[in-house]
mmCIF file with all atom_site columns, C-alpha atoms in Angstrom:
data_model
loop_
_atom_site.group_PDB
_atom_site.id
_atom_site.type_symbol
_atom_site.label_atom_id
_atom_site.label_alt_id
_atom_site.label_comp_id
_atom_site.label_asym_id
_atom_site.label_entity_id
_atom_site.label_seq_id
_atom_site.pdbx_PDB_ins_code
_atom_site.Cartn_x
_atom_site.Cartn_y
_atom_site.Cartn_z
_atom_site.occupancy
_atom_site.B_iso_or_equiv
_atom_site.pdbx_formal_charge
_atom_site.auth_seq_id
_atom_site.auth_comp_id
_atom_site.auth_asym_id
_atom_site.auth_atom_id
_atom_site.pdbx_PDB_model_num
ATOM 1   C CA . UNK Y 1 1   ? 17.025  4.052   -12.303 1.00 64.00 ? 1   UNK Y CA 1
ATOM 2   C CA . UNK Y 1 2   ? 20.030  7.161   -12.539 1.00 69.00 ? 2   UNK Y CA 1
ATOM 3   C CA . UNK Y 1 3   ? 23.387  6.881   -10.940 1.00 71.00 ? 3   UNK Y CA 1
ATOM 4   C CA . UNK Y 1 4   ? 21.914  8.497   -7.882  1.00 71.00 ? 4   UNK Y CA 1
ATOM 5   C CA . UNK Y 1 5   ? 18.926  6.040   -7.374  1.00 74.00 ? 5   UNK Y CA 1
ATOM 6   C CA . UNK Y 1 6   ? 21.368  3.668   -7.333  1.00 79.00 ? 6   UNK Y CA 1
ATOM 7   C CA . UNK Y 1 7   ? 23.891  5.357   -4.476  1.00 78.00 ? 7   UNK Y CA 1
ATOM 8   C CA . UNK Y 1 8   ? 20.504  5.975   -3.149  1.00 84.00 ? 8   UNK Y CA 1
ATOM 9   C CA . UNK Y 1 9   ? 19.393  2.667   -3.110  1.00 86.00 ? 9   UNK Y CA 1
ATOM 10  C CA . UNK Y 1 10  ? 22.698  1.076   -1.810  1.00 89.00 ? 10  UNK Y CA 1
ATOM 11  C CA . UNK Y 1 11  ? 23.015  3.135   1.170   1.00 92.00 ? 11  UNK Y CA 1
ATOM 12  C CA . UNK Y 1 12  ? 19.328  2.088   1.994   1.00 94.00 ? 12  UNK Y CA 1
ATOM 13  C CA . UNK Y 1 13  ? 20.483  -1.211  2.173   1.00 93.00 ? 13  UNK Y CA 1
ATOM 14  C CA . UNK Y 1 14  ? 23.124  -1.034  4.120   1.00 94.00 ? 14  UNK Y CA 1
ATOM 15  C CA . UNK Y 1 15  ? 21.681  0.797   6.576   1.00 94.00 ? 15  UNK Y CA 1
ATOM 16  C CA . UNK Y 1 16  ? 19.307  -2.416  7.287   1.00 95.00 ? 16  UNK Y CA 1
ATOM 17  C CA . UNK Y 1 17  ? 16.059  -1.461  7.647   1.00 97.00 ? 17  UNK Y CA 1
ATOM 18  C CA . UNK Y 1 18  ? 12.299  -3.699  8.890   1.00 98.00 ? 18  UNK Y CA 1
ATOM 19  C CA . UNK Y 1 19  ? 9.631   -3.222  6.780   1.00 98.00 ? 19  UNK Y CA 1
ATOM 20  C CA . UNK Y 1 20  ? 6.210   -5.063  7.128   1.00 98.00 ? 20  UNK Y CA 1
ATOM 21  C CA . UNK Y 1 21  ? 3.574   -5.187  4.729   1.00 98.00 ? 21  UNK Y CA 1
ATOM 22  C CA . UNK Y 1 22  ? -0.479  -5.432  5.301   1.00 98.00 ? 22  UNK Y CA 1
ATOM 23  C CA . UNK Y 1 23  ? -2.705  -6.407  2.438   1.00 96.00 ? 23  UNK Y CA 1
ATOM 24  C CA . UNK Y 1 24  ? -0.409  -8.392  0.709   1.00 96.00 ? 24  UNK Y CA 1
ATOM 25  C CA . UNK Y 1 25  ? -2.091  -11.336 -0.811  1.00 94.00 ? 25  UNK Y CA 1
ATOM 26  C CA . UNK Y 1 26  ? -4.362  -8.699  -3.129  1.00 93.00 ? 26  UNK Y CA 1
ATOM 27  C CA . UNK Y 1 27  ? -3.474  -7.498  -6.962  1.00 94.00 ? 27  UNK Y CA 1
ATOM 28  C CA . UNK Y 1 28  ? -1.351  -4.262  -5.327  1.00 96.00 ? 28  UNK Y CA 1
ATOM 29  C CA . UNK Y 1 29  ? 0.387   -6.356  -2.519  1.00 96.00 ? 29  UNK Y CA 1
ATOM 30  C CA . UNK Y 1 30  ? 1.589   -8.939  -5.178  1.00 96.00 ? 30  UNK Y CA 1
ATOM 31  C CA . UNK Y 1 31  ? 3.114   -6.469  -7.081  1.00 97.00 ? 31  UNK Y CA 1
ATOM 32  C CA . UNK Y 1 32  ? 4.863   -5.099  -3.830  1.00 98.00 ? 32  UNK Y CA 1
ATOM 33  C CA . UNK Y 1 33  ? 6.514   -8.362  -2.589  1.00 97.00 ? 33  UNK Y CA 1
ATOM 34  C CA . UNK Y 1 34  ? 7.686   -9.246  -5.822  1.00 97.00 ? 34  UNK Y CA 1
ATOM 35  C CA . UNK Y 1 35  ? 9.348   -5.508  -6.125  1.00 97.00 ? 35  UNK Y CA 1
ATOM 36  C CA . UNK Y 1 36  ? 10.872  -6.117  -2.460  1.00 97.00 ? 36  UNK Y CA 1
ATOM 37  C CA . UNK Y 1 37  ? 11.663  -9.231  -3.721  1.00 96.00 ? 37  UNK Y CA 1
ATOM 38  C CA . UNK Y 1 38  ? 13.857  -8.320  -6.579  1.00 95.00 ? 38  UNK Y CA 1
ATOM 39  C CA . UNK Y 1 39  ? 15.502  -5.123  -4.689  1.00 94.00 ? 39  UNK Y CA 1
ATOM 40  C CA . UNK Y 1 40  ? 16.319  -6.712  -1.504  1.00 94.00 ? 40  UNK Y CA 1
ATOM 41  C CA . UNK Y 1 41  ? 16.439  -3.527  -0.203  1.00 96.00 ? 41  UNK Y CA 1
ATOM 42  C CA . UNK Y 1 42  ? 15.205  -4.421  3.406   1.00 97.00 ? 42  UNK Y CA 1
ATOM 43  C CA . UNK Y 1 43  ? 17.312  -6.718  5.581   1.00 96.00 ? 43  UNK Y CA 1
ATOM 44  C CA . UNK Y 1 44  ? 13.518  -8.298  6.925   1.00 97.00 ? 44  UNK Y CA 1
ATOM 45  C CA . UNK Y 1 45  ? 10.453  -8.241  5.642   1.00 98.00 ? 45  UNK Y CA 1
ATOM 46  C CA . UNK Y 1 46  ? 7.113   -8.829  7.383   1.00 98.00 ? 46  UNK Y CA 1
ATOM 47  C CA . UNK Y 1 47  ? 4.186   -10.115 6.196   1.00 98.00 ? 47  UNK Y CA 1
ATOM 48  C CA . UNK Y 1 48  ? 0.995   -9.466  8.274   1.00 98.00 ? 48  UNK Y CA 1
ATOM 49  C CA . UNK Y 1 49  ? -2.201  -10.833 7.198   1.00 96.00 ? 49  UNK Y CA 1
ATOM 50  C CA . UNK Y 1 50  ? -5.487  -12.801 8.244   1.00 93.00 ? 50  UNK Y CA 1
ATOM 51  C CA . UNK Y 1 51  ? -4.539  -16.295 6.899   1.00 92.00 ? 51  UNK Y CA 1
ATOM 52  C CA . UNK Y 1 52  ? -1.763  -18.407 5.668   1.00 91.00 ? 52  UNK Y CA 1
ATOM 53  C CA . UNK Y 1 53  ? -0.170  -18.421 2.439   1.00 92.00 ? 53  UNK Y CA 1
ATOM 54  C CA . UNK Y 1 54  ? 2.513   -20.247 0.941   1.00 85.00 ? 54  UNK Y CA 1
ATOM 55  C CA . UNK Y 1 55  ? 3.714   -16.666 -0.613  1.00 90.00 ? 55  UNK Y CA 1
ATOM 56  C CA . UNK Y 1 56  ? 7.318   -17.113 1.411   1.00 90.00 ? 56  UNK Y CA 1
ATOM 57  C CA . UNK Y 1 57  ? 7.963   -20.375 -0.411  1.00 89.00 ? 57  UNK Y CA 1
ATOM 58  C CA . UNK Y 1 58  ? 9.196   -18.443 -3.486  1.00 88.00 ? 58  UNK Y CA 1
ATOM 59  C CA . UNK Y 1 59  ? 10.986  -15.687 -1.614  1.00 91.00 ? 59  UNK Y CA 1
ATOM 60  C CA . UNK Y 1 60  ? 13.955  -15.270 0.038   1.00 88.00 ? 60  UNK Y CA 1
ATOM 61  C CA . UNK Y 1 61  ? 14.643  -15.776 3.705   1.00 92.00 ? 61  UNK Y CA 1
ATOM 62  C CA . UNK Y 1 62  ? 14.665  -12.249 4.722   1.00 95.00 ? 62  UNK Y CA 1
ATOM 63  C CA . UNK Y 1 63  ? 10.871  -12.610 4.132   1.00 97.00 ? 63  UNK Y CA 1
ATOM 64  C CA . UNK Y 1 64  ? 8.199   -13.793 6.967   1.00 96.00 ? 64  UNK Y CA 1
ATOM 65  C CA . UNK Y 1 65  ? 4.479   -13.707 6.925   1.00 96.00 ? 65  UNK Y CA 1
ATOM 66  C CA . UNK Y 1 66  ? 2.875   -13.369 10.677  1.00 97.00 ? 66  UNK Y CA 1
ATOM 67  C CA . UNK Y 1 67  ? -1.056  -14.145 11.052  1.00 97.00 ? 67  UNK Y CA 1
ATOM 68  C CA . UNK Y 1 68  ? -3.110  -11.593 13.021  1.00 97.00 ? 68  UNK Y CA 1
ATOM 69  C CA . UNK Y 1 69  ? -6.815  -10.558 13.888  1.00 96.00 ? 69  UNK Y CA 1
ATOM 70  C CA . UNK Y 1 70  ? -7.424  -6.825  12.318  1.00 96.00 ? 70  UNK Y CA 1
ATOM 71  C CA . UNK Y 1 71  ? -10.276 -6.887  14.626  1.00 95.00 ? 71  UNK Y CA 1
ATOM 72  C CA . UNK Y 1 72  ? -8.192  -7.500  17.808  1.00 96.00 ? 72  UNK Y CA 1
ATOM 73  C CA . UNK Y 1 73  ? -4.654  -5.888  16.385  1.00 96.00 ? 73  UNK Y CA 1
ATOM 74  C CA . UNK Y 1 74  ? -3.545  -4.845  19.977  1.00 96.00 ? 74  UNK Y CA 1
ATOM 75  C CA . UNK Y 1 75  ? -3.198  -8.772  21.095  1.00 96.00 ? 75  UNK Y CA 1
ATOM 76  C CA . UNK Y 1 76  ? -0.540  -8.652  18.088  1.00 96.00 ? 76  UNK Y CA 1
ATOM 77  C CA . UNK Y 1 77  ? 0.967   -5.352  18.575  1.00 95.00 ? 77  UNK Y CA 1
ATOM 78  C CA . UNK Y 1 78  ? 4.505   -6.735  18.744  1.00 96.00 ? 78  UNK Y CA 1
ATOM 79  C CA . UNK Y 1 79  ? 4.581   -7.950  15.602  1.00 97.00 ? 79  UNK Y CA 1
ATOM 80  C CA . UNK Y 1 80  ? 5.600   -3.963  14.595  1.00 98.00 ? 80  UNK Y CA 1
ATOM 81  C CA . UNK Y 1 81  ? 8.385   -3.885  17.373  1.00 97.00 ? 81  UNK Y CA 1
ATOM 82  C CA . UNK Y 1 82  ? 11.438  -2.705  15.335  1.00 97.00 ? 82  UNK Y CA 1
ATOM 83  C CA . UNK Y 1 83  ? 9.811   -1.993  11.442  1.00 98.00 ? 83  UNK Y CA 1
ATOM 84  C CA . UNK Y 1 84  ? 10.587  1.785   10.468  1.00 97.00 ? 84  UNK Y CA 1
ATOM 85  C CA . UNK Y 1 85  ? 8.508   1.236   7.513   1.00 98.00 ? 85  UNK Y CA 1
ATOM 86  C CA . UNK Y 1 86  ? 5.070   0.460   6.754   1.00 98.00 ? 86  UNK Y CA 1
ATOM 87  C CA . UNK Y 1 87  ? 2.905   -0.414  3.247   1.00 98.00 ? 87  UNK Y CA 1
ATOM 88  C CA . UNK Y 1 88  ? -0.187  -0.660  3.511   1.00 98.00 ? 88  UNK Y CA 1
ATOM 89  C CA . UNK Y 1 89  ? -2.453  -2.435  0.578   1.00 97.00 ? 89  UNK Y CA 1
ATOM 90  C CA . UNK Y 1 90  ? -5.309  -3.239  2.356   1.00 96.00 ? 90  UNK Y CA 1
ATOM 91  C CA . UNK Y 1 91  ? -8.640  -2.458  0.464   1.00 90.00 ? 91  UNK Y CA 1
ATOM 92  C CA . UNK Y 1 92  ? -11.890 -4.110  -0.642  1.00 87.00 ? 92  UNK Y CA 1
ATOM 93  C CA . UNK Y 1 93  ? -15.393 -3.485  -2.056  1.00 79.00 ? 93  UNK Y CA 1
ATOM 94  C CA . UNK Y 1 94  ? -18.333 -2.711  -1.002  1.00 77.00 ? 94  UNK Y CA 1
ATOM 95  C CA . UNK Y 1 95  ? -20.158 -5.512  -3.612  1.00 75.00 ? 95  UNK Y CA 1
ATOM 96  C CA . UNK Y 1 96  ? -17.861 -7.863  -1.636  1.00 77.00 ? 96  UNK Y CA 1
ATOM 97  C CA . UNK Y 1 97  ? -18.563 -7.045  2.242   1.00 74.00 ? 97  UNK Y CA 1
ATOM 98  C CA . UNK Y 1 98  ? -21.169 -4.556  1.830   1.00 89.00 ? 98  UNK Y CA 1
ATOM 99  C CA . UNK Y 1 99  ? -20.927 -1.412  3.174   1.00 91.00 ? 99  UNK Y CA 1
ATOM 100 C CA . UNK Y 1 100 ? -20.157 -2.519  6.771   1.00 91.00 ? 100 UNK Y CA 1
ATOM 101 C CA . UNK Y 1 101 ? -17.091 -4.784  5.765   1.00 92.00 ? 101 UNK Y CA 1
ATOM 102 C CA . UNK Y 1 102 ? -15.587 -2.091  3.248   1.00 93.00 ? 102 UNK Y CA 1
ATOM 103 C CA . UNK Y 1 103 ? -15.460 0.700   6.496   1.00 95.00 ? 103 UNK Y CA 1
ATOM 104 C CA . UNK Y 1 104 ? -14.097 -2.587  8.431   1.00 95.00 ? 104 UNK Y CA 1
ATOM 105 C CA . UNK Y 1 105 ? -11.007 -3.093  6.216   1.00 95.00 ? 105 UNK Y CA 1
ATOM 106 C CA . UNK Y 1 106 ? -10.642 0.212   4.579   1.00 96.00 ? 106 UNK Y CA 1
ATOM 107 C CA . UNK Y 1 107 ? -10.700 2.578   7.009   1.00 97.00 ? 107 UNK Y CA 1
ATOM 108 C CA . UNK Y 1 108 ? -10.865 0.311   10.559  1.00 97.00 ? 108 UNK Y CA 1
ATOM 109 C CA . UNK Y 1 109 ? -7.885  -2.156  10.088  1.00 97.00 ? 109 UNK Y CA 1
ATOM 110 C CA . UNK Y 1 110 ? -5.679  0.651   8.200   1.00 98.00 ? 110 UNK Y CA 1
ATOM 111 C CA . UNK Y 1 111 ? -6.078  2.787   10.516  1.00 98.00 ? 111 UNK Y CA 1
ATOM 112 C CA . UNK Y 1 112 ? -5.161  0.729   13.683  1.00 98.00 ? 112 UNK Y CA 1
ATOM 113 C CA . UNK Y 1 113 ? -1.953  -0.954  11.497  1.00 98.00 ? 113 UNK Y CA 1
ATOM 114 C CA . UNK Y 1 114 ? -0.542  2.724   10.827  1.00 98.00 ? 114 UNK Y CA 1
ATOM 115 C CA . UNK Y 1 115 ? -1.296  3.382   15.081  1.00 98.00 ? 115 UNK Y CA 1
ATOM 116 C CA . UNK Y 1 116 ? 0.489   0.506   16.638  1.00 98.00 ? 116 UNK Y CA 1
ATOM 117 C CA . UNK Y 1 117 ? 2.644   0.860   14.061  1.00 98.00 ? 117 UNK Y CA 1
ATOM 118 C CA . UNK Y 1 118 ? 3.379   4.011   14.514  1.00 98.00 ? 118 UNK Y CA 1
ATOM 119 C CA . UNK Y 1 119 ? 3.325   3.685   18.713  1.00 97.00 ? 119 UNK Y CA 1
ATOM 120 C CA . UNK Y 1 120 ? 6.189   0.455   17.647  1.00 97.00 ? 120 UNK Y CA 1
ATOM 121 C CA . UNK Y 1 121 ? 8.705   3.233   16.086  1.00 97.00 ? 121 UNK Y CA 1
ATOM 122 C CA . UNK Y 1 122 ? 7.356   3.092   12.770  1.00 98.00 ? 122 UNK Y CA 1
ATOM 123 C CA . UNK Y 1 123 ? 9.157   6.010   11.036  1.00 97.00 ? 123 UNK Y CA 1
ATOM 124 C CA . UNK Y 1 124 ? 7.698   6.032   7.034   1.00 98.00 ? 124 UNK Y CA 1
ATOM 125 C CA . UNK Y 1 125 ? 4.211   4.938   6.150   1.00 98.00 ? 125 UNK Y CA 1
ATOM 126 C CA . UNK Y 1 126 ? 3.320   4.213   2.168   1.00 98.00 ? 126 UNK Y CA 1
ATOM 127 C CA . UNK Y 1 127 ? -0.298  3.633   1.840   1.00 98.00 ? 127 UNK Y CA 1
ATOM 128 C CA . UNK Y 1 128 ? -2.448  2.855   -1.190  1.00 98.00 ? 128 UNK Y CA 1
ATOM 129 C CA . UNK Y 1 129 ? -5.474  5.385   -1.440  1.00 97.00 ? 129 UNK Y CA 1
ATOM 130 C CA . UNK Y 1 130 ? -7.350  6.195   -5.133  1.00 95.00 ? 130 UNK Y CA 1
ATOM 131 C CA . UNK Y 1 131 ? -7.817  8.965   -7.482  1.00 93.00 ? 131 UNK Y CA 1
ATOM 132 C CA . UNK Y 1 132 ? -10.815 11.454  -6.561  1.00 93.00 ? 132 UNK Y CA 1
ATOM 133 C CA . UNK Y 1 133 ? -9.791  10.536  -2.720  1.00 95.00 ? 133 UNK Y CA 1
ATOM 134 C CA . UNK Y 1 134 ? -11.994 13.658  -0.797  1.00 95.00 ? 134 UNK Y CA 1
ATOM 135 C CA . UNK Y 1 135 ? -13.098 13.121  2.974   1.00 95.00 ? 135 UNK Y CA 1
ATOM 136 C CA . UNK Y 1 136 ? -16.572 15.814  1.665   1.00 95.00 ? 136 UNK Y CA 1
ATOM 137 C CA . UNK Y 1 137 ? -17.051 13.471  -1.058  1.00 95.00 ? 137 UNK Y CA 1
ATOM 138 C CA . UNK Y 1 138 ? -20.895 12.199  -1.463  1.00 95.00 ? 138 UNK Y CA 1
ATOM 139 C CA . UNK Y 1 139 ? -19.452 8.766   -2.452  1.00 95.00 ? 139 UNK Y CA 1
ATOM 140 C CA . UNK Y 1 140 ? -18.518 6.487   0.150   1.00 94.00 ? 140 UNK Y CA 1
ATOM 141 C CA . UNK Y 1 141 ? -15.654 5.103   -1.774  1.00 94.00 ? 141 UNK Y CA 1
ATOM 142 C CA . UNK Y 1 142 ? -13.737 8.647   -2.439  1.00 94.00 ? 142 UNK Y CA 1
ATOM 143 C CA . UNK Y 1 143 ? -15.330 10.057  1.026   1.00 96.00 ? 143 UNK Y CA 1
ATOM 144 C CA . UNK Y 1 144 ? -14.091 7.007   3.261   1.00 96.00 ? 144 UNK Y CA 1
ATOM 145 C CA . UNK Y 1 145 ? -10.195 7.314   1.054   1.00 97.00 ? 145 UNK Y CA 1
ATOM 146 C CA . UNK Y 1 146 ? -10.113 11.052  1.994   1.00 97.00 ? 146 UNK Y CA 1
ATOM 147 C CA . UNK Y 1 147 ? -11.041 10.437  5.762   1.00 98.00 ? 147 UNK Y CA 1
ATOM 148 C CA . UNK Y 1 148 ? -8.506  7.694   5.861   1.00 98.00 ? 148 UNK Y CA 1
ATOM 149 C CA . UNK Y 1 149 ? -5.341  10.176  4.162   1.00 98.00 ? 149 UNK Y CA 1
ATOM 150 C CA . UNK Y 1 150 ? -6.655  12.831  7.180   1.00 98.00 ? 150 UNK Y CA 1
ATOM 151 C CA . UNK Y 1 151 ? -6.174  10.723  9.698   1.00 98.00 ? 151 UNK Y CA 1
ATOM 152 C CA . UNK Y 1 152 ? -3.398  9.149   8.795   1.00 98.00 ? 152 UNK Y CA 1
ATOM 153 C CA . UNK Y 1 153 ? -1.516  12.873  8.264   1.00 98.00 ? 153 UNK Y CA 1
ATOM 154 C CA . UNK Y 1 154 ? -2.703  13.405  11.886  1.00 98.00 ? 154 UNK Y CA 1
ATOM 155 C CA . UNK Y 1 155 ? -0.213  10.606  13.206  1.00 98.00 ? 155 UNK Y CA 1
ATOM 156 C CA . UNK Y 1 156 ? 2.697   12.940  12.137  1.00 96.00 ? 156 UNK Y CA 1
ATOM 157 C CA . UNK Y 1 157 ? 4.900   9.946   10.386  1.00 98.00 ? 157 UNK Y CA 1
ATOM 158 C CA . UNK Y 1 158 ? 8.239   11.128  10.046  1.00 97.00 ? 158 UNK Y CA 1
ATOM 159 C CA . UNK Y 1 159 ? 7.388   10.529  5.855   1.00 97.00 ? 159 UNK Y CA 1
ATOM 160 C CA . UNK Y 1 160 ? 4.140   9.488   4.594   1.00 98.00 ? 160 UNK Y CA 1
ATOM 161 C CA . UNK Y 1 161 ? 3.323   8.476   0.762   1.00 98.00 ? 161 UNK Y CA 1
ATOM 162 C CA . UNK Y 1 162 ? -0.397  8.388   -0.139  1.00 98.00 ? 162 UNK Y CA 1
ATOM 163 C CA . UNK Y 1 163 ? -0.381  7.168   -3.467  1.00 98.00 ? 163 UNK Y CA 1
ATOM 164 C CA . UNK Y 1 164 ? -3.801  8.231   -5.436  1.00 96.00 ? 164 UNK Y CA 1
ATOM 165 C CA . UNK Y 1 165 ? -3.414  5.634   -8.631  1.00 95.00 ? 165 UNK Y CA 1
ATOM 166 C CA . UNK Y 1 166 ? -6.298  5.583   -11.446 1.00 92.00 ? 166 UNK Y CA 1
ATOM 167 C CA . UNK Y 1 167 ? -7.996  2.780   -12.800 1.00 89.00 ? 167 UNK Y CA 1
ATOM 168 C CA . UNK Y 1 168 ? -5.120  -0.388  -11.705 1.00 92.00 ? 168 UNK Y CA 1
ATOM 169 C CA . UNK Y 1 169 ? -4.959  -2.748  -14.299 1.00 89.00 ? 169 UNK Y CA 1
ATOM 170 C CA . UNK Y 1 170 ? -4.338  -6.215  -13.291 1.00 73.00 ? 170 UNK Y CA 1
ATOM 171 C CA . UNK Y 1 171 ? -5.044  -10.036 -13.180 1.00 64.00 ? 171 UNK Y CA 1
ATOM 172 C CA . UNK Y 1 172 ? -7.419  -10.700 -10.528 1.00 52.00 ? 172 UNK Y CA 1
ATOM 173 C CA . UNK Y 1 173 ? -7.998  -14.549 -8.917  1.00 52.00 ? 173 UNK Y CA 1
ATOM 174 C CA . UNK Y 1 174 ? -12.157 -12.935 -8.232  1.00 50.00 ? 174 UNK Y CA 1
ATOM 175 C CA . UNK Y 1 175 ? -14.026 -11.911 -11.232 1.00 46.00 ? 175 UNK Y CA 1
ATOM 176 C CA . UNK Y 1 176 ? -15.015 -8.500  -10.686 1.00 45.00 ? 176 UNK Y CA 1
ATOM 177 C CA . UNK Y 1 177 ? -18.097 -7.521  -13.231 1.00 47.00 ? 177 UNK Y CA 1
ATOM 178 C CA . UNK Y 1 178 ? -18.177 -3.834  -12.982 1.00 42.00 ? 178 UNK Y CA 1
ATOM 179 C CA . UNK Y 1 179 ? -14.451 -3.489  -13.984 1.00 42.00 ? 179 UNK Y CA 1
ATOM 180 C CA . UNK Y 1 180 ? -14.740 -5.258  -16.440 1.00 47.00 ? 180 UNK Y CA 1
ATOM 181 C CA . UNK Y 1 181 ? -17.696 -3.353  -18.080 1.00 42.00 ? 181 UNK Y CA 1
ATOM 182 C CA . UNK Y 1 182 ? -15.370 -0.312  -17.060 1.00 41.00 ? 182 UNK Y CA 1
ATOM 183 C CA . UNK Y 1 183 ? -12.398 -1.343  -18.773 1.00 44.00 ? 183 UNK Y CA 1
ATOM 184 C CA . UNK Y 1 184 ? -14.411 -2.404  -22.064 1.00 47.00 ? 184 UNK Y CA 1
ATOM 185 C CA . UNK Y 1 185 ? -16.090 1.271   -22.052 1.00 44.00 ? 185 UNK Y CA 1
ATOM 186 C CA . UNK Y 1 186 ? -12.747 2.721   -21.074 1.00 42.00 ? 186 UNK Y CA 1
ATOM 187 C CA . UNK Y 1 187 ? -10.605 1.338   -23.251 1.00 49.00 ? 187 UNK Y CA 1
ATOM 188 C CA . UNK Y 1 188 ? -9.493  3.519   -25.755 1.00 49.00 ? 188 UNK Y CA 1
ATOM 189 C CA . UNK Y 1 189 ? -9.264  6.368   -23.315 1.00 48.00 ? 189 UNK Y CA 1
ATOM 190 C CA . UNK Y 1 190 ? -7.198  4.025   -20.981 1.00 46.00 ? 190 UNK Y CA 1
ATOM 191 C CA . UNK Y 1 191 ? -4.838  3.021   -23.660 1.00 47.00 ? 191 UNK Y CA 1
ATOM 192 C CA . UNK Y 1 192 ? -3.832  6.402   -25.300 1.00 48.00 ? 192 UNK Y CA 1
ATOM 193 C CA . UNK Y 1 193 ? -3.667  7.963   -21.474 1.00 54.00 ? 193 UNK Y CA 1
ATOM 194 C CA . UNK Y 1 194 ? -2.096  5.345   -19.367 1.00 56.00 ? 194 UNK Y CA 1
ATOM 195 C CA . UNK Y 1 195 ? -0.250  7.947   -18.237 1.00 64.00 ? 195 UNK Y CA 1
ATOM 196 C CA . UNK Y 1 196 ? -3.623  10.085  -16.459 1.00 65.00 ? 196 UNK Y CA 1
ATOM 197 C CA . UNK Y 1 197 ? -6.194  7.461   -16.430 1.00 72.00 ? 197 UNK Y CA 1
ATOM 198 C CA . UNK Y 1 198 ? -4.901  3.790   -15.225 1.00 85.00 ? 198 UNK Y CA 1
ATOM 199 C CA . UNK Y 1 199 ? -2.082  2.465   -13.476 1.00 89.00 ? 199 UNK Y CA 1
ATOM 200 C CA . UNK Y 1 200 ? -0.579  -1.460  -13.970 1.00 93.00 ? 200 UNK Y CA 1
ATOM 201 C CA . UNK Y 1 201 ? -0.393  -2.896  -10.280 1.00 95.00 ? 201 UNK Y CA 1
ATOM 202 C CA . UNK Y 1 202 ? 3.370   -3.651  -11.085 1.00 96.00 ? 202 UNK Y CA 1
ATOM 203 C CA . UNK Y 1 203 ? 3.635   -0.349  -11.598 1.00 96.00 ? 203 UNK Y CA 1
ATOM 204 C CA . UNK Y 1 204 ? 2.709   1.284   -8.206  1.00 97.00 ? 204 UNK Y CA 1
ATOM 205 C CA . UNK Y 1 205 ? 4.254   -1.436  -6.363  1.00 97.00 ? 205 UNK Y CA 1
ATOM 206 C CA . UNK Y 1 206 ? 7.515   -1.068  -8.055  1.00 97.00 ? 206 UNK Y CA 1
ATOM 207 C CA . UNK Y 1 207 ? 6.802   2.937   -7.106  1.00 97.00 ? 207 UNK Y CA 1
ATOM 208 C CA . UNK Y 1 208 ? 6.097   2.245   -3.469  1.00 97.00 ? 208 UNK Y CA 1
ATOM 209 C CA . UNK Y 1 209 ? 9.528   0.349   -2.993  1.00 97.00 ? 209 UNK Y CA 1
ATOM 210 C CA . UNK Y 1 210 ? 11.548  3.237   -4.553  1.00 95.00 ? 210 UNK Y CA 1
ATOM 211 C CA . UNK Y 1 211 ? 9.468   5.994   -2.639  1.00 95.00 ? 211 UNK Y CA 1
ATOM 212 C CA . UNK Y 1 212 ? 10.063  3.832   1.023   1.00 95.00 ? 212 UNK Y CA 1
ATOM 213 C CA . UNK Y 1 213 ? 14.194  4.232   0.466   1.00 93.00 ? 213 UNK Y CA 1
ATOM 214 C CA . UNK Y 1 214 ? 13.885  7.751   -0.711  1.00 90.00 ? 214 UNK Y CA 1
ATOM 215 C CA . UNK Y 1 215 ? 11.203  9.936   0.823   1.00 89.00 ? 215 UNK Y CA 1
ATOM 216 C CA . UNK Y 1 216 ? 10.561  13.448  -0.584  1.00 88.00 ? 216 UNK Y CA 1
ATOM 217 C CA . UNK Y 1 217 ? 8.754   15.481  1.956   1.00 88.00 ? 217 UNK Y CA 1
ATOM 218 C CA . UNK Y 1 218 ? 7.314   14.977  5.712   1.00 94.00 ? 218 UNK Y CA 1
ATOM 219 C CA . UNK Y 1 219 ? 3.613   14.096  3.606   1.00 97.00 ? 219 UNK Y CA 1
ATOM 220 C CA . UNK Y 1 220 ? 3.627   13.554  0.144   1.00 96.00 ? 220 UNK Y CA 1
ATOM 221 C CA . UNK Y 1 221 ? 0.189   13.099  -2.363  1.00 97.00 ? 221 UNK Y CA 1
ATOM 222 C CA . UNK Y 1 222 ? 1.914   10.890  -5.624  1.00 97.00 ? 222 UNK Y CA 1
ATOM 223 C CA . UNK Y 1 223 ? -0.575  10.947  -8.253  1.00 96.00 ? 223 UNK Y CA 1
ATOM 224 C CA . UNK Y 1 224 ? -1.118  8.537   -11.150 1.00 95.00 ? 224 UNK Y CA 1
ATOM 225 C CA . UNK Y 1 225 ? 1.238   10.126  -13.596 1.00 94.00 ? 225 UNK Y CA 1
ATOM 226 C CA . UNK Y 1 226 ? 4.020   10.594  -10.787 1.00 96.00 ? 226 UNK Y CA 1
ATOM 227 C CA . UNK Y 1 227 ? 3.648   7.070   -10.381 1.00 96.00 ? 227 UNK Y CA 1
ATOM 228 C CA . UNK Y 1 228 ? 4.313   6.288   -13.412 1.00 94.00 ? 228 UNK Y CA 1
ATOM 229 C CA . UNK Y 1 229 ? 7.783   8.743   -13.166 1.00 94.00 ? 229 UNK Y CA 1
ATOM 230 C CA . UNK Y 1 230 ? 8.624   7.454   -10.083 1.00 94.00 ? 230 UNK Y CA 1
ATOM 231 C CA . UNK Y 1 231 ? 8.759   3.684   -11.504 1.00 94.00 ? 231 UNK Y CA 1
ATOM 232 C CA . UNK Y 1 232 ? 10.542  4.530   -14.593 1.00 88.00 ? 232 UNK Y CA 1
#
C-alpha cells in the first residue's frame, strides 16, 4: 500500500465504521473475514448467518455473530441498524441446491439483504458477482448474476462495488467435481494468465476490504485484473 492508501485507511479507521457480512462461511467469505480481522478497519463487524459457528473465537472483540433466517429476513431487519457498510459473499451452486435453491440464495437472499440494509442506512455495499455476468444471457448462472447486479444498482447506494472475479482459486471443504475438472484442463492458462483468468479468494477478500474504505465512484464494476491491482 502507498502512503496515501495508509493515510486513507487510518482516517477510515478513526471514523468508526460498522460493517455486516453475509456469506462469511463460504470460501470467499472466510478470506474476507480474515482480511477484516488483520486490517482492523472497522469498529464493529456483524457476521450474519444461518447457523452458529466458532469463527468469532479466533477473531477480535469487534466481531459479533448473529443468526438470521434469510427466508424471513423481515424478522431480523434490526440487525442492520448502524451498519454503514455491507459485504455480500452469498452464493451456492445449482448442483447443490437445484435451480430453485440457487435462485433463492444467489438472487432472493442477496436482494433482500441489500434492501433491508439500505432501509436501515447502509451507504456502501460490496457484492461478489462473477466474470461474464449478463442479465440477457441464456445461461442461468450468468443471467442471475447479471439480474442481481442490475437490481442492486436500482437500490442507489451511495457506493456500490460489484466484483467480477474469474475462476476462484481456493481450498473448499466440499468437493466440486466440475471445478476440479476445470482446474485440471485450464491450469496452464491459469498459471500463465492469473491476472485475467483466475482469482485467489484471499486476493478477492483483501480487495473488498480496501475498496470499502476507498470507494471510487457511485457504481463500480470491478473486473479480475482490477481486483488484483486493488489488492497489491
